[in-house]
Amino acid sequence: MSEAAPEENQVTILLALLERSKDLVAQAYYQGRIEKTPATAGKINALRVRRLMSPDVRDMFSLHTSLRHFLNTVLSTERLIRPGTDFGYAFDSLIEAAKLYEIAYSENRMSDCERYEFEIREAICGIADAMDAELLDLRTKVASRFAAVTTIAEKRSQNIFYQERTKKIVDTLEAFHFSDLTGLLSGSSDLTESYRSLWLDRLPIFRESLLDILGTLRRYLYEYREIEDKARLVRNFAQHLARHPDWTMTNWAEAPEIPTWLNVATGIALAAQPDVNRPETESMLVELAHLIPAAAAPRKEMREVGKLQAEEPAAPIRLTPPVTQRALKEFVAGGVNSTAKTYWQGHGELNAEVPLDVWLLCALYHLDKTLKTSQFVITPDAAECRWGNQRVRDIHLVGNQPGAGSG
Amino acid sequence: MFEKVALRLLAGEFLCEVAAPDSFRWLAEEENSRDMNEYLGRIGRKLSATTNQRAYFAAWATVGTGERADIKRTFTAIKQELGPAIQFIAFCMDVEHRDVAVTAGDVLDYATLLKAIADSAHLGEQLRLIAGLRAEFVSSTDGTHRGMLDRILKQLEKWGYLLSSNAHGSISYRFTGKVDYLYEVIEFLRAHESGLSGLVEREDEPSASGSLL
């Protein structure tokens, strides 16, 4: 078993420290900062020594930016504004390292060359990884139409921010493409190969993706203006309707040229009938017929074939005229000098069912229709004469006497 | 699918991704929409869509005297629906503090709406004003906010602007593609009605909007 190199031991020690402090690190990542207490002081100090934690306000501590960036990237944490890589600085550093490598190579300082090779390879990998992360973040934000922010103003601001950033990266890529980095790295076939496969081959795809994102962002900006205008239109129209409840639109149905929106064909109520002549529909129709519940038809005894059946005569219907109708006939038939009141008082069945005033009114209506006005006399209530209407107290049948009659 | 789509179009429906996803996707295929247009053309109609292509409907192929009577009926219907529908959309924007007009597919959560109305006297008053716009929104026996909201939602669903769903006991509504048709109507009115020309004017940046749009 081979022993680990001292540098590798450093990584192991660092990971062991993170393992021991994982709860604190997670807490600081999600809460933004943590408080230093006697229980946590030891671990926080150890993390600070390794530059994994930085002091915040008062007794609070937060994760170091490099660790936070690392966690954001591997956990794909959504951020309102992602602190992207400074590609300009990264490319300048790479070119500087390549120049130093070329000098060391020309002076045949092989150990320095190895050190620069390592730096250059790491820088190329770093730039490629950063570009991947940048593209992923941009694509996510563009696909969600900046869902992390809610208002149109914020979305538009983010759109402009990322548009400018994307444009800058595209410009930097183009400048980098025309640099003489291939010539500077030509001393090492290994470096040339790494540079070609990790970066140069992917460059057109990166550039294309960035230009595509840039185009989408520009289109969104235009759409935001439309959305804003639509929202304003809806709000202002609603306000207009609220302020002017009597407002009605012009009768566009009478316009010589019908507006496009008004040209909507009226719906037709469609009903289909089954074609009973098609044999293929028979089984389906039978199934449907079985689903129809049987009607509760009255049972009727059928006459036996060849036999006559006598029909029973229907029972006659006898109508009994109402008491008032019978009493009126009898009262009129009673002849001259009989009075309606006396008749009512003398017939128990009548006065039990009909009050006197109702009887008098019925009698008056009947006599008015069947006799001449000279054949009966009304006795009014003297006390109520002054009101214009007369209350009938009694009616006398008098025959054909001249001058007699109702008023 | 042809038969299903044809019947729904002939019945006067607006077919969108929300109300009829299968039919809408079928019509979005160029060949299918051409077939349907040809078929409708034989019975005096044509396939039409909102400007943003989010809802399809059947329109008259030509407008003659016979179609005028139907167009008058359509106009009367729009005239009655326009006010309450727009006021309700503005109300929903207020409830959700949105500066974006609702579009097809936007969800209205019934419980959230009710809670917002209960928490804000202003929203309650706004709802009451909307309820006063149509006889269908008013009830002599139920004058509660819930009752008013229920009747408004039911009517908007009947008009085809909303689609209700009741998943896991939670009631929600989704706006259909017909709202885009409504926006086209008010956009037309803004452009052609004399009193409405200033409806989209910006107070802060009038020149910028002009150059972009």
Coordinates of C-alpha atoms in Angstrom, one line a residue:
Chain A
M1 CA 0.0 0.0 0.0
S2 CA 1.5 3.3 -1.1
E3 CA 1.5 6.3 1.3
A4 CA -0.4 9.4 0.2
A5 CA 1.7 12.4 -0.9
P6 CA 1.7 15.4 1.5
E7 CA -0.6 17.4 -0.8
E8 CA -3.1 14.6 -0.9
N9 CA -3.0 14.4 2.9
Q10 CA -4.1 18.0 2.9
V11 CA -7.2 17.1 0.9
T12 CA -7.9 14.3 3.3
I13 CA -7.5 16.5 6.4
L14 CA -9.7 19.2 4.8
L15 CA -12.5 16.7 4.0
A16 CA -12.2 15.2 7.5
L17 CA -12.7 18.6 8.9
L18 CA -15.8 19.2 6.7
E19 CA -17.1 15.8 7.8
R20 CA -16.8 16.7 11.5
S21 CA -18.4 20.1 10.9
K22 CA -21.0 19.0 8.4
D23 CA -24.0 20.1 10.5
L24 CA -22.5 23.6 11.1
V25 CA -21.7 24.0 7.4
A26 CA -25.2 23.0 6.3
Q27 CA -26.7 25.3 8.9
A28 CA -24.5 28.2 7.7
Y29 CA -25.3 27.5 4.1
Y30 CA -29.1 27.4 4.5
Q31 CA -29.4 30.1 7.2
G32 CA -26.8 32.4 5.7
R33 CA -24.9 32.7 9.0
I34 CA -24.5 31.0 12.4
E35 CA -23.8 32.3 15.9
K36 CA -20.5 31.4 17.7
T37 CA -21.4 29.7 21.0
P38 CA -19.1 27.8 23.4
A39 CA -20.3 24.6 21.8
T40 CA -19.5 25.6 18.2
A41 CA -16.5 27.8 18.9
G42 CA -13.9 25.0 18.3
K43 CA -15.3 23.9 15.0
I44 CA -15.8 27.5 13.7
N45 CA -12.2 28.3 14.6
A46 CA -10.9 25.2 12.7
L47 CA -13.0 26.2 9.7
R48 CA -11.7 29.7 9.8
V49 CA -8.1 28.6 9.8
R50 CA -8.8 26.6 6.6
R51 CA -10.6 29.6 5.1
L52 CA -13.9 27.8 4.9
M53 CA -15.7 30.3 7.1
S54 CA -15.5 34.1 7.4
P55 CA -16.6 36.5 10.2
D56 CA -20.0 38.2 9.7
V57 CA -21.5 40.8 12.0
R58 CA -21.0 40.6 15.8
D59 CA -20.6 36.9 16.9
M60 CA -22.0 35.5 13.6
F61 CA -20.0 33.6 11.0
S62 CA -20.9 32.7 7.4
L63 CA -19.4 30.3 4.8
H64 CA -16.5 31.5 2.8
T65 CA -17.5 32.6 -0.7
S66 CA -15.5 29.9 -2.4
L67 CA -17.2 27.1 -0.4
R68 CA -20.6 28.8 -0.9
H69 CA -20.0 29.0 -4.7
F70 CA -19.0 25.3 -4.8
L71 CA -22.2 24.3 -2.9
N72 CA -24.4 26.5 -5.1
T73 CA -22.9 24.9 -8.2
V74 CA -23.1 21.2 -7.2
L75 CA -26.5 21.7 -5.6
S76 CA -27.8 23.8 -8.6
T77 CA -29.2 26.3 -6.1
E78 CA -31.4 28.9 -7.7
R79 CA -30.1 32.3 -7.1
L80 CA -31.7 35.6 -8.0
I81 CA -28.3 36.9 -9.3
R82 CA -25.6 34.3 -9.9
P83 CA -22.1 35.6 -9.4
G84 CA -20.7 34.3 -12.7
T85 CA -17.1 33.7 -13.6
D86 CA -14.9 36.5 -14.8
F87 CA -14.0 34.9 -18.1
G88 CA -11.9 37.9 -19.1
Y89 CA -9.7 37.5 -16.0
A90 CA -9.6 33.7 -16.4
F91 CA -8.5 33.9 -20.0
D92 CA -5.8 36.6 -19.2
S93 CA -4.5 34.3 -16.4
L94 CA -4.4 31.4 -18.8
I95 CA -2.5 33.3 -21.5
E96 CA -0.1 34.6 -18.8
A97 CA 0.6 31.1 -17.6
A98 CA 1.1 29.9 -21.3
K99 CA 3.6 32.7 -21.9
L100 CA 5.6 31.8 -18.7
Y101 CA 5.5 28.2 -19.8
E102 CA 6.9 29.1 -23.2
I103 CA 9.8 31.0 -21.6
A104 CA 10.5 28.1 -19.2
Y105 CA 10.4 25.7 -22.1
S106 CA 12.8 27.8 -24.2
E107 CA 15.2 28.0 -21.2
N108 CA 14.9 24.3 -20.7
R109 CA 13.6 24.6 -17.0
M110 CA 11.7 21.3 -17.0
S111 CA 10.5 21.4 -13.4
D112 CA 9.0 24.9 -13.9
C113 CA 7.5 23.6 -17.2
E114 CA 5.7 20.8 -15.3
R115 CA 4.4 23.3 -12.7
Y116 CA 3.1 25.6 -15.5
E117 CA 1.6 22.7 -17.4
F118 CA -0.4 21.7 -14.3
E119 CA -1.6 25.3 -13.8
I120 CA -2.6 25.7 -17.5
R121 CA -4.5 22.4 -17.5
E122 CA -6.3 23.4 -14.3
A123 CA -7.1 26.8 -15.8
I124 CA -8.5 25.3 -19.0
C125 CA -10.7 22.8 -17.0
G126 CA -11.8 25.7 -14.8
I127 CA -12.9 27.8 -17.7
A128 CA -14.7 24.9 -19.4
D129 CA -16.5 24.0 -16.2
A130 CA -17.4 27.6 -15.5
M131 CA -18.8 27.9 -19.1
D132 CA -20.9 24.8 -18.6
A133 CA -22.3 26.1 -15.3
E134 CA -22.9 29.5 -16.9
L135 CA -24.8 28.0 -19.8
L136 CA -26.9 25.8 -17.5
D137 CA -27.8 28.7 -15.2
L138 CA -28.7 30.9 -18.2
R139 CA -30.8 28.2 -19.8
T140 CA -32.7 27.5 -16.6
K141 CA -33.4 31.2 -16.1
V142 CA -34.4 31.7 -19.7
A143 CA -36.6 28.6 -19.7
S144 CA -38.5 29.7 -16.5
R145 CA -38.7 33.3 -17.8
F146 CA -37.0 34.4 -14.6
A147 CA -39.6 32.7 -12.4
A148 CA -37.7 33.6 -9.2
V149 CA -38.8 37.2 -9.5
T150 CA -42.4 38.1 -9.7
T151 CA -42.9 41.5 -11.2
I152 CA -42.4 42.4 -14.9
A153 CA -40.1 45.3 -13.9
E154 CA -37.8 42.8 -12.0
K155 CA -38.0 40.3 -14.9
R156 CA -37.1 43.0 -17.4
S157 CA -34.2 44.2 -15.2
Q158 CA -32.9 40.6 -14.9
N159 CA -33.3 40.1 -18.6
I160 CA -31.2 43.2 -19.4
F161 CA -28.6 42.1 -16.9
Y162 CA -28.2 38.6 -18.3
Q163 CA -28.4 40.0 -21.9
E164 CA -25.4 42.2 -21.2
R165 CA -23.5 39.5 -19.5
T166 CA -24.1 37.0 -22.3
K167 CA -23.0 39.6 -24.8
K168 CA -19.8 40.2 -22.9
I169 CA -19.0 36.5 -22.7
V170 CA -19.6 36.1 -26.5
D171 CA -17.3 39.0 -27.1
T172 CA -14.6 37.6 -24.8
L173 CA -14.9 34.2 -26.5
E174 CA -14.4 35.7 -29.9
A175 CA -11.3 37.7 -28.7
F176 CA -9.9 34.5 -27.1
H177 CA -10.5 32.5 -30.2
F178 CA -8.2 34.8 -32.2
S179 CA -5.4 34.8 -29.5
D180 CA -2.2 32.8 -30.2
L181 CA -2.7 30.3 -27.3
T182 CA -2.2 27.3 -29.6
G183 CA 1.2 28.6 -30.6
L184 CA 2.2 29.3 -27.0
L185 CA 1.2 25.7 -25.9
S186 CA 2.8 24.0 -29.0
G187 CA 5.8 22.9 -26.9
S188 CA 3.8 20.2 -25.1
S189 CA 1.7 17.8 -27.2
D190 CA -0.2 16.9 -24.0
L191 CA -1.2 20.5 -23.3
T192 CA -2.1 21.1 -26.9
E193 CA -4.4 18.0 -26.9
S194 CA -6.0 19.1 -23.6
Y195 CA -6.6 22.6 -24.9
R196 CA -8.1 21.4 -28.2
S197 CA -10.4 18.7 -26.7
L198 CA -11.5 20.6 -23.6
W199 CA -11.9 24.0 -25.1
L200 CA -11.3 24.6 -28.8
D201 CA -13.6 21.8 -30.0
R202 CA -16.4 22.9 -27.7
L203 CA -16.0 26.6 -28.5
P204 CA -18.4 26.8 -31.5
I205 CA -21.1 25.0 -29.4
F206 CA -20.6 27.3 -26.5
R207 CA -20.8 30.3 -28.8
E208 CA -23.9 29.1 -30.6
S209 CA -25.6 28.4 -27.3
L210 CA -24.8 31.8 -26.0
L211 CA -26.0 33.5 -29.2
D212 CA -29.2 31.5 -29.0
I213 CA -29.8 32.5 -25.4
L214 CA -29.1 36.1 -26.3
G215 CA -31.7 36.0 -29.1
T216 CA -34.3 34.5 -26.7
L217 CA -33.5 37.2 -24.1
R218 CA -34.0 39.9 -26.7
R219 CA -37.3 38.3 -27.8
Y220 CA -38.5 38.2 -24.2
L221 CA -37.7 41.8 -23.7
Y222 CA -40.0 42.6 -26.6
E223 CA -42.7 40.3 -25.2
Y224 CA -42.5 41.9 -21.8
R225 CA -43.4 45.2 -23.4
E226 CA -46.5 43.5 -25.0
I227 CA -47.5 41.9 -21.7
E228 CA -47.1 45.1 -19.8
D229 CA -49.3 46.9 -22.4
K230 CA -51.9 44.2 -22.2
A231 CA -52.0 44.4 -18.4
R232 CA -52.3 48.2 -18.6
L233 CA -55.0 47.9 -21.2
V234 CA -57.1 45.5 -19.0
R235 CA -56.7 47.7 -15.9
N236 CA -57.5 50.9 -17.7
F237 CA -60.5 49.4 -19.5
A238 CA -61.8 48.0 -16.2
Q239 CA -61.3 51.5 -14.6
H240 CA -63.1 53.1 -17.5
L241 CA -66.1 50.8 -17.1
A242 CA -66.2 51.4 -13.3
R243 CA -66.1 55.2 -13.9
H244 CA -68.6 55.2 -16.8
P245 CA -71.1 52.5 -16.0
D246 CA -73.4 53.8 -18.8
W247 CA -70.7 53.4 -21.4
T248 CA -71.7 51.2 -24.3
M249 CA -69.7 50.3 -27.4
T250 CA -70.6 51.3 -30.9
N251 CA -72.9 48.8 -32.6
W252 CA -70.2 47.1 -34.6
A253 CA -72.7 44.5 -35.9
E254 CA -74.2 47.3 -38.1
A255 CA -70.8 48.5 -39.4
P256 CA -70.4 48.0 -43.2
E257 CA -67.1 46.1 -42.6
I258 CA -67.5 43.6 -39.8
P259 CA -64.5 43.5 -37.4
T260 CA -62.6 40.3 -37.4
W261 CA -63.4 39.5 -33.7
L262 CA -67.1 39.7 -34.4
N263 CA -66.9 37.0 -37.1
V264 CA -67.6 34.0 -34.9
A265 CA -70.0 31.4 -36.4
T266 CA -72.9 30.7 -34.1
G267 CA -73.0 27.2 -32.7
I268 CA -75.3 24.6 -34.1
A269 CA -77.2 22.2 -31.8
L270 CA -76.5 18.9 -33.4
A271 CA -78.5 15.7 -32.8
A272 CA -77.8 12.3 -34.4
Q273 CA -80.3 9.5 -35.2
P274 CA -79.2 5.9 -35.5
D275 CA -79.3 4.2 -38.9
V276 CA -81.4 1.1 -38.1
N277 CA -80.8 -0.3 -41.6
R278 CA -77.1 -0.9 -41.0
P279 CA -76.6 -4.4 -39.6
E280 CA -73.2 -3.5 -38.0
T281 CA -75.0 -1.1 -35.6
E282 CA -77.6 -3.7 -34.6
S283 CA -75.7 -5.1 -31.6
M284 CA -75.0 -1.7 -30.3
L285 CA -78.6 -0.6 -30.6
V286 CA -79.7 -3.8 -28.8
E287 CA -77.3 -3.0 -26.0
L288 CA -78.7 0.5 -25.7
A289 CA -82.3 -0.9 -25.8
H290 CA -81.5 -3.2 -22.9
L291 CA -80.3 -0.2 -20.9
I292 CA -83.7 1.5 -21.3
P293 CA -85.8 0.7 -18.2
A294 CA -89.1 -1.0 -18.9
A295 CA -92.2 1.3 -18.7
A296 CA -94.7 0.4 -16.0
A297 CA -97.7 -0.2 -18.3
P298 CA -101.1 -1.0 -16.7
R299 CA -102.0 -4.6 -17.1
K300 CA -105.1 -5.2 -19.2
E301 CA -106.8 -8.5 -19.4
M302 CA -107.1 -9.5 -23.0
R303 CA -110.2 -11.1 -24.4
E304 CA -109.8 -14.7 -25.4
V305 CA -109.7 -15.2 -29.2
G306 CA -113.1 -16.2 -30.6
K307 CA -115.1 -15.2 -27.5
L308 CA -117.4 -12.2 -27.0
Q309 CA -117.1 -10.3 -23.8
A310 CA -120.1 -8.3 -22.5
E311 CA -119.2 -4.8 -21.5
E312 CA -120.7 -3.5 -18.2
P313 CA -122.6 -0.2 -18.7
A314 CA -120.8 2.8 -17.2
A315 CA -122.3 4.1 -14.0
P316 CA -124.2 7.4 -14.5
I317 CA -122.6 10.5 -13.0
R318 CA -125.0 12.5 -10.8
L319 CA -124.1 16.1 -10.0
T320 CA -125.5 17.6 -6.9
P321 CA -125.9 21.4 -7.3
P322 CA -124.5 23.6 -4.5
V323 CA -126.7 24.6 -1.6
T324 CA -126.7 28.3 -2.7
Q325 CA -127.8 27.4 -6.2
R326 CA -130.7 25.2 -5.0
A327 CA -131.7 27.8 -2.4
L328 CA -131.8 30.6 -5.0
K329 CA -134.1 28.5 -7.3
E330 CA -136.4 27.7 -4.4
F331 CA -136.4 31.3 -3.2
V332 CA -137.5 32.7 -6.6
A333 CA -140.0 29.8 -7.0
G334 CA -141.5 30.8 -3.6
G335 CA -143.2 33.8 -5.3
V336 CA -144.2 37.3 -4.4
N337 CA -143.8 38.8 -1.0
S338 CA -141.1 36.4 0.2
T339 CA -137.9 38.1 1.4
A340 CA -134.4 36.8 1.0
K341 CA -133.6 37.4 4.7
T342 CA -136.6 35.5 5.9
Y343 CA -135.8 32.6 3.5
W344 CA -132.2 32.5 4.8
Q345 CA -133.4 32.5 8.4
G346 CA -135.9 29.7 7.7
H347 CA -133.3 27.3 6.1
G348 CA -130.8 25.9 8.5
E349 CA -128.7 24.1 5.9
L350 CA -128.3 27.4 4.0
N351 CA -127.4 29.7 7.0
A352 CA -125.0 27.1 8.4
E353 CA -123.0 27.2 5.2
V354 CA -123.4 30.8 3.8
P355 CA -123.3 34.0 5.9
L356 CA -126.3 36.4 5.4
D357 CA -124.3 39.1 3.6
V358 CA -122.9 36.6 1.1
W359 CA -126.4 35.1 0.6
L360 CA -127.9 38.6 0.0
L361 CA -125.2 39.4 -2.6
C362 CA -125.7 36.0 -4.4
A363 CA -129.5 36.6 -4.4
L364 CA -129.1 40.1 -5.8
Y365 CA -126.8 38.9 -8.5
H366 CA -129.2 36.1 -9.4
L367 CA -132.3 38.3 -9.4
D368 CA -130.5 40.9 -11.4
K369 CA -129.8 38.4 -14.1
T370 CA -133.1 36.5 -14.1
L371 CA -135.9 39.0 -13.2
K372 CA -136.8 42.5 -14.2
T373 CA -135.8 45.3 -11.8
S374 CA -139.4 46.0 -11.1
Q375 CA -139.9 42.5 -9.7
F376 CA -137.8 43.0 -6.6
V377 CA -137.1 45.7 -4.1
I378 CA -133.9 46.2 -2.1
T379 CA -134.0 47.3 1.5
P380 CA -130.9 49.4 2.1
D381 CA -129.1 50.1 5.4
A382 CA -130.3 53.6 6.2
A383 CA -127.3 54.4 8.4
E384 CA -124.7 54.0 5.6
C385 CA -126.6 55.8 2.8
R386 CA -124.5 58.9 3.2
W387 CA -121.4 57.2 1.9
G388 CA -122.7 56.7 -1.6
N389 CA -122.7 52.9 -1.5
Q390 CA -125.7 51.0 -0.1
R391 CA -125.5 48.0 2.2
V392 CA -128.3 45.6 1.3
R393 CA -130.3 44.6 4.3
D394 CA -133.0 42.5 2.5
I395 CA -134.6 41.9 -0.8
H396 CA -138.3 41.5 -1.4
L397 CA -139.9 39.8 -4.3
V398 CA -142.8 42.0 -5.4
G399 CA -143.9 41.0 -8.9
N400 CA -144.6 43.6 -11.7
Q401 CA -145.3 46.7 -9.7
P402 CA -144.8 50.0 -11.5
G403 CA -142.2 52.3 -10.0
A404 CA -140.7 49.5 -7.9
G405 CA -137.0 48.4 -8.4
S406 CA -133.5 48.6 -7.2
G407 CA -131.4 51.8 -7.3
Chain B
M1 CA -60.2 13.2 -34.1
F2 CA -61.5 15.0 -37.2
E3 CA -65.1 14.3 -36.3
K4 CA -64.6 15.2 -32.6
V5 CA -62.9 18.5 -33.5
A6 CA -65.4 19.4 -36.3
L7 CA -68.4 18.8 -34.0
R8 CA -66.9 21.0 -31.2
L9 CA -66.2 23.8 -33.7
L10 CA -69.6 23.6 -35.2
A11 CA -71.1 23.8 -31.7
G12 CA -69.4 27.2 -31.4
E13 CA -66.7 26.2 -28.9
F14 CA -63.3 27.9 -28.6
L15 CA -60.7 25.1 -28.7
C16 CA -57.5 25.9 -26.7
E17 CA -54.8 24.0 -24.8
V18 CA -56.8 24.3 -21.5
A19 CA -60.3 23.5 -22.7
A20 CA -59.5 20.8 -25.3
P21 CA -55.8 19.9 -25.2
D22 CA -56.1 17.0 -27.7
S23 CA -58.2 18.9 -30.2
F24 CA -56.0 21.9 -29.9
R25 CA -52.8 20.0 -30.6
W26 CA -54.4 18.2 -33.5
L27 CA -55.5 21.5 -35.0
A28 CA -52.0 23.0 -34.5
E29 CA -50.7 20.5 -37.1
E30 CA -50.8 22.4 -40.4
E31 CA -52.2 19.5 -42.5
N32 CA -55.1 18.9 -40.0
S33 CA -56.0 22.6 -39.8
R34 CA -56.0 22.7 -43.7
D35 CA -58.4 19.7 -43.8
M36 CA -60.7 21.2 -41.2
N37 CA -60.7 24.5 -43.0
E38 CA -61.6 22.8 -46.3
Y39 CA -64.5 20.9 -44.6
L40 CA -65.8 24.0 -42.9
G41 CA -65.6 25.9 -46.2
R42 CA -68.1 23.5 -47.7
I43 CA -70.7 24.6 -45.1
G44 CA -70.1 28.3 -45.2
R45 CA -67.6 28.5 -42.4
K46 CA -63.8 28.8 -42.0
L47 CA -61.3 27.9 -39.3
S48 CA -60.2 30.9 -37.4
A49 CA -57.9 31.6 -34.5
T50 CA -56.9 34.3 -32.0
T51 CA -53.9 36.4 -33.1
N52 CA -51.5 34.5 -30.8
Q53 CA -52.9 31.2 -32.1
R54 CA -53.9 30.0 -28.6
A55 CA -57.5 29.3 -29.4
Y56 CA -59.3 28.0 -32.6
F57 CA -62.9 28.7 -33.5
A58 CA -65.2 28.5 -36.5
A59 CA -66.0 31.8 -38.3
W60 CA -68.2 32.6 -41.2
A61 CA -66.5 32.2 -44.6
T62 CA -68.4 35.2 -46.0
V63 CA -70.7 37.6 -44.2
G64 CA -73.9 38.1 -46.1
T65 CA -77.4 39.1 -45.1
G66 CA -78.1 35.7 -43.5
E67 CA -75.0 35.8 -41.3
R68 CA -75.7 39.4 -40.2
A69 CA -78.5 38.2 -37.9
D70 CA -76.1 35.8 -36.2
I71 CA -73.4 38.4 -36.0
K72 CA -75.9 40.7 -34.2
R73 CA -76.5 37.9 -31.7
T74 CA -72.8 37.4 -31.2
F75 CA -72.3 41.2 -30.7
T76 CA -75.1 41.2 -28.1
A77 CA -73.5 38.4 -26.2
I78 CA -70.0 40.0 -26.3
K79 CA -71.5 43.3 -25.2
Q80 CA -73.0 41.6 -22.1
E81 CA -69.9 39.5 -21.3
L82 CA -67.2 42.1 -21.9
G83 CA -67.7 44.3 -18.8
P84 CA -68.1 41.6 -16.1
A85 CA -65.3 39.5 -17.6
I86 CA -62.7 42.3 -17.8
Q87 CA -63.7 43.6 -14.4
F88 CA -63.2 40.1 -13.0
I89 CA -59.8 39.7 -14.7
A90 CA -58.7 43.0 -13.2
F91 CA -60.0 41.8 -9.8
C92 CA -57.9 38.6 -10.1
M93 CA -54.8 40.7 -10.9
D94 CA -55.5 42.7 -7.7
V95 CA -56.0 39.6 -5.6
E96 CA -52.6 38.2 -6.7
H97 CA -50.8 41.5 -6.8
R98 CA -49.9 40.8 -10.4
D99 CA -48.8 43.3 -13.0
V100 CA -49.4 40.8 -15.7
A101 CA -52.8 40.2 -17.4
V102 CA -54.0 36.6 -17.0
T103 CA -53.4 34.3 -19.9
A104 CA -54.7 30.8 -20.9
G105 CA -53.7 28.2 -18.4
D106 CA -53.3 30.6 -15.4
V107 CA -54.8 29.0 -12.3
L108 CA -57.3 30.6 -9.9
D109 CA -57.3 28.9 -6.5
Y110 CA -60.8 29.2 -5.0
A111 CA -59.7 29.0 -1.4
T112 CA -57.0 31.7 -2.0
L113 CA -59.6 34.0 -3.7
L114 CA -62.0 33.6 -0.8
K115 CA -59.3 34.2 1.8
A116 CA -58.1 37.3 0.0
I117 CA -61.6 38.7 -0.2
A118 CA -62.3 38.0 3.5
D119 CA -59.0 39.7 4.5
S120 CA -59.6 42.9 2.4
A121 CA -62.5 45.2 2.6
H122 CA -61.5 46.8 -0.7
L123 CA -61.5 43.4 -2.6
G124 CA -64.9 42.6 -1.0
E125 CA -66.3 46.0 -2.3
Q126 CA -64.8 45.3 -5.8
L127 CA -66.5 41.9 -5.8
R128 CA -69.8 43.4 -4.8
L129 CA -69.5 46.0 -7.7
I130 CA -68.8 43.2 -10.2
A131 CA -71.8 41.2 -8.8
G132 CA -74.0 44.2 -9.5
L133 CA -73.2 44.1 -13.2
R134 CA -75.4 41.2 -14.1
A135 CA -78.7 39.8 -12.9
E136 CA -77.2 36.3 -12.9
F137 CA -74.7 37.4 -10.2
V138 CA -77.4 38.5 -7.8
S139 CA -79.4 36.4 -5.5
S140 CA -82.2 37.6 -3.2
T141 CA -81.4 34.8 -0.7
D142 CA -77.6 34.8 -0.6
G143 CA -75.7 38.1 -0.5
T144 CA -72.5 36.7 1.0
H145 CA -69.1 37.2 -0.7
R146 CA -68.9 33.4 -1.2
G147 CA -72.3 33.3 -2.9
M148 CA -71.4 36.3 -5.2
L149 CA -68.0 34.7 -6.1
D150 CA -69.7 31.3 -6.8
R151 CA -72.2 32.9 -9.2
I152 CA -69.6 35.0 -11.0
L153 CA -67.3 32.0 -11.5
K154 CA -70.2 29.8 -12.6
Q155 CA -71.2 32.3 -15.2
L156 CA -67.7 32.9 -16.5
E157 CA -67.3 29.1 -16.9
K158 CA -70.6 29.1 -18.8
W159 CA -69.3 31.8 -21.1
G160 CA -66.2 29.7 -21.7
Y161 CA -63.5 31.9 -20.0
L162 CA -62.9 29.6 -17.1
L163 CA -62.6 25.8 -16.6
S164 CA -63.2 24.4 -13.2
S165 CA -61.4 21.4 -11.7
N166 CA -61.8 19.7 -8.4
A167 CA -58.6 17.7 -7.7
H168 CA -58.2 16.1 -4.2
G169 CA -61.1 18.2 -2.9
S170 CA -59.5 21.5 -3.7
I171 CA -61.5 23.6 -6.2
S172 CA -59.5 25.6 -8.7
Y173 CA -60.2 27.3 -12.0
R174 CA -58.1 27.8 -15.1
F175 CA -58.4 30.6 -17.6
T176 CA -59.0 29.3 -21.2
G177 CA -57.7 30.6 -24.5
K178 CA -60.9 32.6 -24.9
V179 CA -59.4 35.4 -22.7
D180 CA -57.1 36.2 -25.6
Y181 CA -60.2 36.7 -27.8
L182 CA -61.4 39.1 -25.1
Y183 CA -58.1 41.0 -25.2
E184 CA -58.4 41.3 -29.0
V185 CA -61.9 42.8 -28.6
I186 CA -60.7 45.5 -26.1
E187 CA -57.6 46.2 -28.2
F188 CA -59.9 46.8 -31.2
L189 CA -62.2 49.0 -29.1
R190 CA -59.1 51.0 -27.9
A191 CA -58.1 51.6 -31.4
H192 CA -61.6 52.4 -32.8
E193 CA -63.8 53.8 -30.0
S194 CA -63.2 57.5 -29.7
G195 CA -63.3 57.6 -25.9
L196 CA -60.8 54.8 -25.3
S197 CA -57.8 55.8 -27.3
G198 CA -55.7 56.6 -24.2
L199 CA -56.1 53.2 -22.5
V200 CA -52.4 52.0 -22.9
E201 CA -50.6 55.3 -22.6
R202 CA -47.6 55.2 -20.3
E203 CA -47.1 58.0 -17.9
D204 CA -43.4 57.6 -17.6
E205 CA -42.0 56.6 -21.0
P206 CA -44.4 57.4 -23.8
S207 CA -41.7 57.6 -26.5
A208 CA -40.1 54.2 -25.6
S209 CA -43.3 52.2 -26.0
G210 CA -44.0 53.8 -29.3
S211 CA -40.6 52.9 -30.8
L212 CA -40.7 49.3 -29.5
L213 CA -44.3 48.5 -30.4

